[in-house]
mmCIF file of C-alpha atoms and ligand atoms in Angstrom:
data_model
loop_
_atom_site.group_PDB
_atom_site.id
_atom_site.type_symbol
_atom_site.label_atom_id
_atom_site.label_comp_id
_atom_site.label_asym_id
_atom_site.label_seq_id
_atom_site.Cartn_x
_atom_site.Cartn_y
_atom_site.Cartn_z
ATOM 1 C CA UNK A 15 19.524 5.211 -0.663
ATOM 2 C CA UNK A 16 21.028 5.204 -4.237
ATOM 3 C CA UNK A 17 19.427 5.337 -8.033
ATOM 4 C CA UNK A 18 19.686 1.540 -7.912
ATOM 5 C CA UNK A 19 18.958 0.423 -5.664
ATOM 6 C CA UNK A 20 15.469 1.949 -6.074
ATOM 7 C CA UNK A 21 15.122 0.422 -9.378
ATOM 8 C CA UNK A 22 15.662 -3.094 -7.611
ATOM 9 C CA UNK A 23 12.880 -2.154 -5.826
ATOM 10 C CA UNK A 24 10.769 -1.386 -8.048
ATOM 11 C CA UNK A 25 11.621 -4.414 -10.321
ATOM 12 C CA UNK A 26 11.005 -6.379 -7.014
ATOM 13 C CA UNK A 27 7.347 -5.294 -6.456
ATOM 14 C CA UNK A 28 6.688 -6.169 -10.852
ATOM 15 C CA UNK A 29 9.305 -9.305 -11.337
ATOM 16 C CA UNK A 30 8.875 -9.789 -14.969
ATOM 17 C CA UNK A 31 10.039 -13.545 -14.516
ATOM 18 C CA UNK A 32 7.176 -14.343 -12.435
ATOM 19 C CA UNK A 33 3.874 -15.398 -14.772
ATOM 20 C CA UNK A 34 1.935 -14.615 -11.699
ATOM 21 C CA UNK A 35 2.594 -11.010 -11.862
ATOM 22 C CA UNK A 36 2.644 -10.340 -15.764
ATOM 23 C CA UNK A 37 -1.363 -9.312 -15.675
ATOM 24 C CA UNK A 38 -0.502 -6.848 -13.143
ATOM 25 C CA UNK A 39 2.690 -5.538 -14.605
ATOM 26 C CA UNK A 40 0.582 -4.613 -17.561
ATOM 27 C CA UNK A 41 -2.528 -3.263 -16.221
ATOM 28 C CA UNK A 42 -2.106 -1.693 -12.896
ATOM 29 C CA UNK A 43 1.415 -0.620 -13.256
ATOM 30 C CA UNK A 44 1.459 2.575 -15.024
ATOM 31 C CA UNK A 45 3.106 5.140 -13.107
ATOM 32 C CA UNK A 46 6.336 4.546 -11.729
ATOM 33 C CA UNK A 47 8.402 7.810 -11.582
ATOM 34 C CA UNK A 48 10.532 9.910 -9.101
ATOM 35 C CA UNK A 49 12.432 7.342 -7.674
ATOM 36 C CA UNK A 50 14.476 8.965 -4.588
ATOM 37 C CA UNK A 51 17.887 9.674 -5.882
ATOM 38 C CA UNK A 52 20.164 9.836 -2.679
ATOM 39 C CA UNK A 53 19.173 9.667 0.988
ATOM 40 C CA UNK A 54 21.519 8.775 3.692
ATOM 41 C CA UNK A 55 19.108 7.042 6.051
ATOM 42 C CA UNK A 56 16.104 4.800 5.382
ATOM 43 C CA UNK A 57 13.163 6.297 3.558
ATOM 44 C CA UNK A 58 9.459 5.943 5.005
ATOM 45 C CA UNK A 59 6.865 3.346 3.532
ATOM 46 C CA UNK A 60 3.704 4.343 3.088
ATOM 47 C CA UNK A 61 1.600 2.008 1.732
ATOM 48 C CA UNK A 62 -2.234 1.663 0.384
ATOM 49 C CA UNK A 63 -3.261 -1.731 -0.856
ATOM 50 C CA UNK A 64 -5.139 -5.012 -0.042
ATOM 51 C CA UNK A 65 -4.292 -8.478 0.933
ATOM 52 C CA UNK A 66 -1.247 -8.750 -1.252
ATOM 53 C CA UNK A 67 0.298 -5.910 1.802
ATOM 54 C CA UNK A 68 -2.166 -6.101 4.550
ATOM 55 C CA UNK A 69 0.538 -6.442 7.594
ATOM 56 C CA UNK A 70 -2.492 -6.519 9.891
ATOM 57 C CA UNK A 71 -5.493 -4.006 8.451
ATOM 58 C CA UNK A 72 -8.179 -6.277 7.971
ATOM 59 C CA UNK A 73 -7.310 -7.686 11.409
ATOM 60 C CA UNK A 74 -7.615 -4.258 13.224
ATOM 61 C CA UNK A 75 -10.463 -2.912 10.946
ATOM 62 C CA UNK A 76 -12.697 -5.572 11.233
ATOM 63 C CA UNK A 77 -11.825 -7.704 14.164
ATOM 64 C CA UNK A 78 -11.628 -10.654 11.369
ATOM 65 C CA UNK A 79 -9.315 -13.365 13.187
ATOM 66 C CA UNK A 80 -6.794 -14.398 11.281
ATOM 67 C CA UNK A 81 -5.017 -17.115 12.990
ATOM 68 C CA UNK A 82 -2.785 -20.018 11.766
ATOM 69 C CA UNK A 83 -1.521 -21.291 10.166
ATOM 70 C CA UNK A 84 -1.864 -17.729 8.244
ATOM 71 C CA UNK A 85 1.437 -16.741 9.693
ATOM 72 C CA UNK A 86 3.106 -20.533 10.403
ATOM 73 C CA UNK A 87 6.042 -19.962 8.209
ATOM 74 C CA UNK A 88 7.556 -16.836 9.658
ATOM 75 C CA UNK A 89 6.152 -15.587 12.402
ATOM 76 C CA UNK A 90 4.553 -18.284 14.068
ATOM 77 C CA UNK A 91 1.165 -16.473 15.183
ATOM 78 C CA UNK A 92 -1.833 -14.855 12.820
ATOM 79 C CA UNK A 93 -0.474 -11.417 12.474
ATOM 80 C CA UNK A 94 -3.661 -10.388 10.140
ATOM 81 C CA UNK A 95 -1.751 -11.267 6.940
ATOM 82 C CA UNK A 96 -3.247 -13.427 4.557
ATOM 83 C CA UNK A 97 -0.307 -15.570 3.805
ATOM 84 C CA UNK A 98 2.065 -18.514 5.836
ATOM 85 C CA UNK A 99 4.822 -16.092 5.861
ATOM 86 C CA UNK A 100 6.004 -12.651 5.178
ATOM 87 C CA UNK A 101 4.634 -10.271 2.067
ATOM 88 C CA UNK A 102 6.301 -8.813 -0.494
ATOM 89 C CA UNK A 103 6.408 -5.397 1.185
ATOM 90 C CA UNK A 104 8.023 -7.070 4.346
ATOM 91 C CA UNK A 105 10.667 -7.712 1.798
ATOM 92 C CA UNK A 106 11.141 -3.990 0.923
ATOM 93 C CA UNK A 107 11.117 -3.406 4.737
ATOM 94 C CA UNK A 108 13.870 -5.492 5.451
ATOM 95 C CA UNK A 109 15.719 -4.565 2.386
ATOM 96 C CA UNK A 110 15.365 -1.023 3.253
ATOM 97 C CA UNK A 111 16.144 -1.571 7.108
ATOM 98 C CA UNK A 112 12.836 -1.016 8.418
ATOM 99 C CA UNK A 113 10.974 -2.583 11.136
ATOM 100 C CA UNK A 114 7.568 -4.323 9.616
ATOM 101 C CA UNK A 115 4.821 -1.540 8.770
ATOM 102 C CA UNK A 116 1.873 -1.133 11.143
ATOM 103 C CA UNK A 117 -1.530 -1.230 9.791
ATOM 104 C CA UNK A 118 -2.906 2.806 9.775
ATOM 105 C CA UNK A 119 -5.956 0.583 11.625
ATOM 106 C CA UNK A 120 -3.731 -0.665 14.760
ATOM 107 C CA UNK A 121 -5.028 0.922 18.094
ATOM 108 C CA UNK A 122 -2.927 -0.946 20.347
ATOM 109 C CA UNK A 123 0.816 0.292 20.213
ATOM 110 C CA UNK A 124 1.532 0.788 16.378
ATOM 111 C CA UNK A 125 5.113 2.019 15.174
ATOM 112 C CA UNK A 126 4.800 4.168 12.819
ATOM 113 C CA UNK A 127 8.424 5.341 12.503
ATOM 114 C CA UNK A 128 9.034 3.405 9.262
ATOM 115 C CA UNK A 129 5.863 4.415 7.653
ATOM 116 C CA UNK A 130 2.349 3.148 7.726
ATOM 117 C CA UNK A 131 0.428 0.911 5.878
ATOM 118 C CA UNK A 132 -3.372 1.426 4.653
ATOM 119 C CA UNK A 133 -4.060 -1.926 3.047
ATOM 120 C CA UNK A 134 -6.570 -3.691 4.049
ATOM 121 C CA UNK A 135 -7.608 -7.391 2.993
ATOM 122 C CA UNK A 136 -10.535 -7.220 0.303
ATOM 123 C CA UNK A 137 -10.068 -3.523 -0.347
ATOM 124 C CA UNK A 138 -11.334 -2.282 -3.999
ATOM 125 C CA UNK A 139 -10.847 0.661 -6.123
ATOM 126 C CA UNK A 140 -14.563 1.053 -6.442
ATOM 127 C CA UNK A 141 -16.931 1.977 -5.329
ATOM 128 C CA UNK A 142 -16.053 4.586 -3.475
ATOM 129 C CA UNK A 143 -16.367 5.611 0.405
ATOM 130 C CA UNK A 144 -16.584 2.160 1.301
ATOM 131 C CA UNK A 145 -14.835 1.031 3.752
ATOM 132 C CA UNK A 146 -11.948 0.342 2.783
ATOM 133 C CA UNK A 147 -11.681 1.682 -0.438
ATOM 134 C CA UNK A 148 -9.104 3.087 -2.265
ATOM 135 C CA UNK A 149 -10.008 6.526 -1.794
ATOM 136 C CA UNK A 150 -11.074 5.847 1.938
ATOM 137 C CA UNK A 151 -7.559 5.210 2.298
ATOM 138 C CA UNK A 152 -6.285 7.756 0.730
ATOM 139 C CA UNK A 153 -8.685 10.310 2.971
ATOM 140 C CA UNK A 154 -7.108 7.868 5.901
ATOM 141 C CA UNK A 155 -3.767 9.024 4.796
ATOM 142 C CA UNK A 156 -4.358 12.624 4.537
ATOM 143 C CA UNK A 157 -5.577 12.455 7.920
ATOM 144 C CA UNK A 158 -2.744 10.849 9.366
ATOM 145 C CA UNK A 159 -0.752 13.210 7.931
ATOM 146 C CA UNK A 160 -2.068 16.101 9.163
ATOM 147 C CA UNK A 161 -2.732 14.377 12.984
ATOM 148 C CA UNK A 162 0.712 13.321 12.655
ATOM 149 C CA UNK A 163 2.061 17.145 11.896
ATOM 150 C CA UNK A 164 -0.191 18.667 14.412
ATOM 151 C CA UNK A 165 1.087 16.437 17.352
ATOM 152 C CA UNK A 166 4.470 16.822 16.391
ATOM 153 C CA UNK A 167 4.193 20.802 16.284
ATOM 154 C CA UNK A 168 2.607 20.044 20.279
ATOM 155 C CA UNK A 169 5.850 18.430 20.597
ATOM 156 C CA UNK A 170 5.052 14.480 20.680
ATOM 157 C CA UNK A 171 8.039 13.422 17.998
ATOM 158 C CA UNK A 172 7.557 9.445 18.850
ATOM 159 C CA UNK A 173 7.437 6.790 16.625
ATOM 160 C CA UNK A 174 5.830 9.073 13.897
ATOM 161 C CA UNK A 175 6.480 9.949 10.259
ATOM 162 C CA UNK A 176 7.654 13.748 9.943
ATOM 163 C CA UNK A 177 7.895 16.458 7.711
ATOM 164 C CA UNK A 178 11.034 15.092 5.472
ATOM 165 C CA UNK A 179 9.186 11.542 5.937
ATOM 166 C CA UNK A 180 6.140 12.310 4.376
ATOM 167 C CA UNK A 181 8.033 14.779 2.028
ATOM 168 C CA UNK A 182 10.603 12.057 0.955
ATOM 169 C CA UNK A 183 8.712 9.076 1.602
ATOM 170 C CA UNK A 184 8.671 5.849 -0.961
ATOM 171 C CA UNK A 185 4.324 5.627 -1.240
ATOM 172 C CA UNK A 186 2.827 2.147 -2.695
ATOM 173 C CA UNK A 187 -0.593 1.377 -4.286
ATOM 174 C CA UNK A 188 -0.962 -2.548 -4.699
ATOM 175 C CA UNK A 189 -4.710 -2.876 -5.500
ATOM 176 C CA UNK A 190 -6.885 -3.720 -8.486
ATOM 177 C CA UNK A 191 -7.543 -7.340 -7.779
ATOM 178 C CA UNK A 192 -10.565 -7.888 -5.776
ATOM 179 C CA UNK A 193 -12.111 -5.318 -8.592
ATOM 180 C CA UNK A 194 -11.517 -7.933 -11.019
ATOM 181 C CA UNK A 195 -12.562 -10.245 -8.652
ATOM 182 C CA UNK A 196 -15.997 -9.067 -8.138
ATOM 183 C CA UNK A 197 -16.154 -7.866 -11.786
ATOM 184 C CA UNK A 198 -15.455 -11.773 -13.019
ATOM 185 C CA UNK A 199 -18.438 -12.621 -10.507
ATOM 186 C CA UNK A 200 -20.831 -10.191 -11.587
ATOM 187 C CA UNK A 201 -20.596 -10.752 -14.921
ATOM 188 C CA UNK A 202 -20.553 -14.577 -14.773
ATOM 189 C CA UNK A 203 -16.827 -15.156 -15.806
ATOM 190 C CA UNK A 204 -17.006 -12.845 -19.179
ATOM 191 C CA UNK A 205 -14.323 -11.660 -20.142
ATOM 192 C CA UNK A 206 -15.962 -8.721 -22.713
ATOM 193 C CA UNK A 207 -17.962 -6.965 -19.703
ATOM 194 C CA UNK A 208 -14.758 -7.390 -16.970
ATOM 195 C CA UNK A 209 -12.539 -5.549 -19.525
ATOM 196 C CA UNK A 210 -14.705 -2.596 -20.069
ATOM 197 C CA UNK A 211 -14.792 -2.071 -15.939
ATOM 198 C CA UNK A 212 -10.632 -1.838 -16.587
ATOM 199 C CA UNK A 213 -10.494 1.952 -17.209
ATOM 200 C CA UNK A 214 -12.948 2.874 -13.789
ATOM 201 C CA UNK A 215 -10.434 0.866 -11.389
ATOM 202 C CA UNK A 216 -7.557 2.374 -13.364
ATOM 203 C CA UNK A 217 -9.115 5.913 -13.316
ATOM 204 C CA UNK A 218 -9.423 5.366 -9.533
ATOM 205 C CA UNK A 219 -5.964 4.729 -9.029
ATOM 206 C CA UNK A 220 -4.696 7.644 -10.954
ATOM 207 C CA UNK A 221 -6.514 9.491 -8.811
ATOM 208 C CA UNK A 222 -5.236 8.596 -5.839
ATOM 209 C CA UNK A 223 -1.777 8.962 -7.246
ATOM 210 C CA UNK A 224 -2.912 12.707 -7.986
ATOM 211 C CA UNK A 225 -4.656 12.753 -4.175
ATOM 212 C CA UNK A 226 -1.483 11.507 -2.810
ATOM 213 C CA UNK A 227 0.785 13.613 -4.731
ATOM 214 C CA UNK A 228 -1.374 17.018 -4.497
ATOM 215 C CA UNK A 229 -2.520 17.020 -0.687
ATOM 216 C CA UNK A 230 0.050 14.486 0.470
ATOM 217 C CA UNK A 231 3.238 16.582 -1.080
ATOM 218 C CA UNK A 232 4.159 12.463 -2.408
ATOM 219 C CA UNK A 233 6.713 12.330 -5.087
ATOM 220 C CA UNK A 234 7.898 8.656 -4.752
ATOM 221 C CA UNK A 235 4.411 7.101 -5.990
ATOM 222 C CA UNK A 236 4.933 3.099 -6.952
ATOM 223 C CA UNK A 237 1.704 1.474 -8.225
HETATM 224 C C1 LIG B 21 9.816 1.479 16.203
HETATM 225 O O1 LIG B 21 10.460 1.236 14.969
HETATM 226 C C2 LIG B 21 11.774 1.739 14.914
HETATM 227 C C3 LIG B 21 12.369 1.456 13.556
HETATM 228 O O2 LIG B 21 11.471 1.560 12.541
HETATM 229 C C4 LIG B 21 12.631 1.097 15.968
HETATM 230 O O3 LIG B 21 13.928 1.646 15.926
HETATM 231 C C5 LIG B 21 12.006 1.314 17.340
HETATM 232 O O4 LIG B 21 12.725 0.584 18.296
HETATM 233 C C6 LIG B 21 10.566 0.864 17.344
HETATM 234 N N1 LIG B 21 9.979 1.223 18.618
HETATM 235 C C7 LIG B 21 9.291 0.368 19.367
HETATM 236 C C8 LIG B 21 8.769 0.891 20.638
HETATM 237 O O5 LIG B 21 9.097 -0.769 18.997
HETATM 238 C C1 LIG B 22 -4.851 20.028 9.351
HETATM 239 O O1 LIG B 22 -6.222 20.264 9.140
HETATM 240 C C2 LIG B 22 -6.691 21.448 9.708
HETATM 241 C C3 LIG B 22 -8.192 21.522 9.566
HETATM 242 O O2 LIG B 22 -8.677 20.681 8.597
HETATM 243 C C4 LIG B 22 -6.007 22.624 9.034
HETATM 244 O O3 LIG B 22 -6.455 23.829 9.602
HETATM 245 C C5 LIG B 22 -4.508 22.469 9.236
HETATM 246 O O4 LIG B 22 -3.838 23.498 8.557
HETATM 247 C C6 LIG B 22 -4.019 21.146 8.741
HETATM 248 N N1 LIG B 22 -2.630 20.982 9.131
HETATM 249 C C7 LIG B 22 -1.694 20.537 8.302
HETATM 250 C C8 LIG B 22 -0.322 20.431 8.876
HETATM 251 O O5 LIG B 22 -1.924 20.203 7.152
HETATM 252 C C1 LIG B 23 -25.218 -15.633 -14.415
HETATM 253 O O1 LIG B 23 -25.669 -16.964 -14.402
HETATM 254 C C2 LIG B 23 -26.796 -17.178 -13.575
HETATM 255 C C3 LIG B 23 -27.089 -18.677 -13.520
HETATM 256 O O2 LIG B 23 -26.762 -19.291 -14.720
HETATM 257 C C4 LIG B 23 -27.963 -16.365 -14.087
HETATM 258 O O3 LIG B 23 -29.077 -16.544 -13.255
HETATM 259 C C5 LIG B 23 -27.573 -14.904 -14.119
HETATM 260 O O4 LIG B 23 -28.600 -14.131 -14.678
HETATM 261 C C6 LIG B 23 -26.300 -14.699 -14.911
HETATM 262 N N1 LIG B 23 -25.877 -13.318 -14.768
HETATM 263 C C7 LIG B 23 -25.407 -12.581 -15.754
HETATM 264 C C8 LIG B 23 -24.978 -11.183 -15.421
HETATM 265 O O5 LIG B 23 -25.292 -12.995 -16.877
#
């Protein structure tokens, strides 16, 4: 993978054009850095989030159905997304020539040789160890990272992120919404008290990017 095409990337996930992301751009995305320089195969995903990347979380988590028409557009069944087609970081899959992530959550057959996604649908930054929090699913990944090193050093190799994957891996934190969300309920639509909450869900994230980085070994972080 090259310098550039990174950036594309990266200007993908925050497209300045589009007025629906501008409030993001500014306040959750504050740490972009360590773009992977040259690769000659496909980097791993991994991916932390809610609904704007669940591929299928909430679905396995919670046993939520999520039938159609979620889903009508593209793949013609629910597949636990919350949208009539694919997401954004389908997009980045297909652009990087990966198959579709699997939800961290899926029992039944997951693929987790492209990477593996911990968004789930509703997720928030705080509080904490709730399920499924930001930090729950950063906890989630360090887990699966270490499960996912241990069976591979018993031998078991399939459809699993290794060493160089985890080491050289492109990670993604898409999250911040549903804090607003509840913080515009709470507060009965003021906009004084929802701004002062800013700082805690962006405190939380930085953390995670430290978690990530620190016990992970991350250095692509994309928030
Ligand atoms: C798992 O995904 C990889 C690519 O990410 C693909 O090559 C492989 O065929 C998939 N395996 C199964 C069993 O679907
Ligand atoms: C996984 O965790 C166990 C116990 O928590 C620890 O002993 C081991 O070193 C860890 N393995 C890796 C690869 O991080
Ligand atoms: C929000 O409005 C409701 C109904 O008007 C009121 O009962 C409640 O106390 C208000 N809450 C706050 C935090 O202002």
């Amino acid at each position: 993978m090259t310098k550039s095409r990174s950036r594309t990337t990266a200007t993908l996930l925050f497209d300045p054009k589009k007025k629906k992301n501008h409030f993001w751009f500014y306040v959750i995305s504050f740490a972009i850095f360590n773009i992977p320089s040259t690769s000659s195969t496909s980097p791993t995903l991994i991916n932390f989030g809610d609904s704007n990347s669940d591929t299928g979380g909430v679905l396995a988590g919670t046993g939520l159905p999520i039938g159609l028409p979620h889903g009508i557009t593209f793949f013609h069944r629910g597949t636990g997304r919350l949208g009539d087609g694919r997401l954004i970081i389908d997009f980045f899959c297909e652009e990087l020539k990966l198959s579709y992530l699997s939800p961290y959550l899926e029992a039944l057959a997951p693929n987790f040789t492209s990477g593996v996604n911990f968004a789930v649908s509703g997720a928030t930054t705080v509080p904490q160890f709730v399920p499924f929090a930001l930090d729950v699913q950063v906890r989630q990944f360090i887990h699966f990272k270490n499960r996912s090193l241990e069976l591979q050093s018993f031998g078991k190799i399939e459809k699993m992120v290794d060493e160089e994957g985890f080491r050289k891996g492109i990670y993604m934190i898409d999250i911040g919404q549903n804090d607003i969300l509840v913080a515009l309920y709470q507060s009965n639509l003021t906009y004084k008290s929802v701004a002062q909450k800013i700082p805690s869900f962006l405190a939380e994230i930085k953390l995670a990017i430290q978690d990530v980085r620190d016990d992970g070994g991350a250095r692509n972080v994309l928030t």
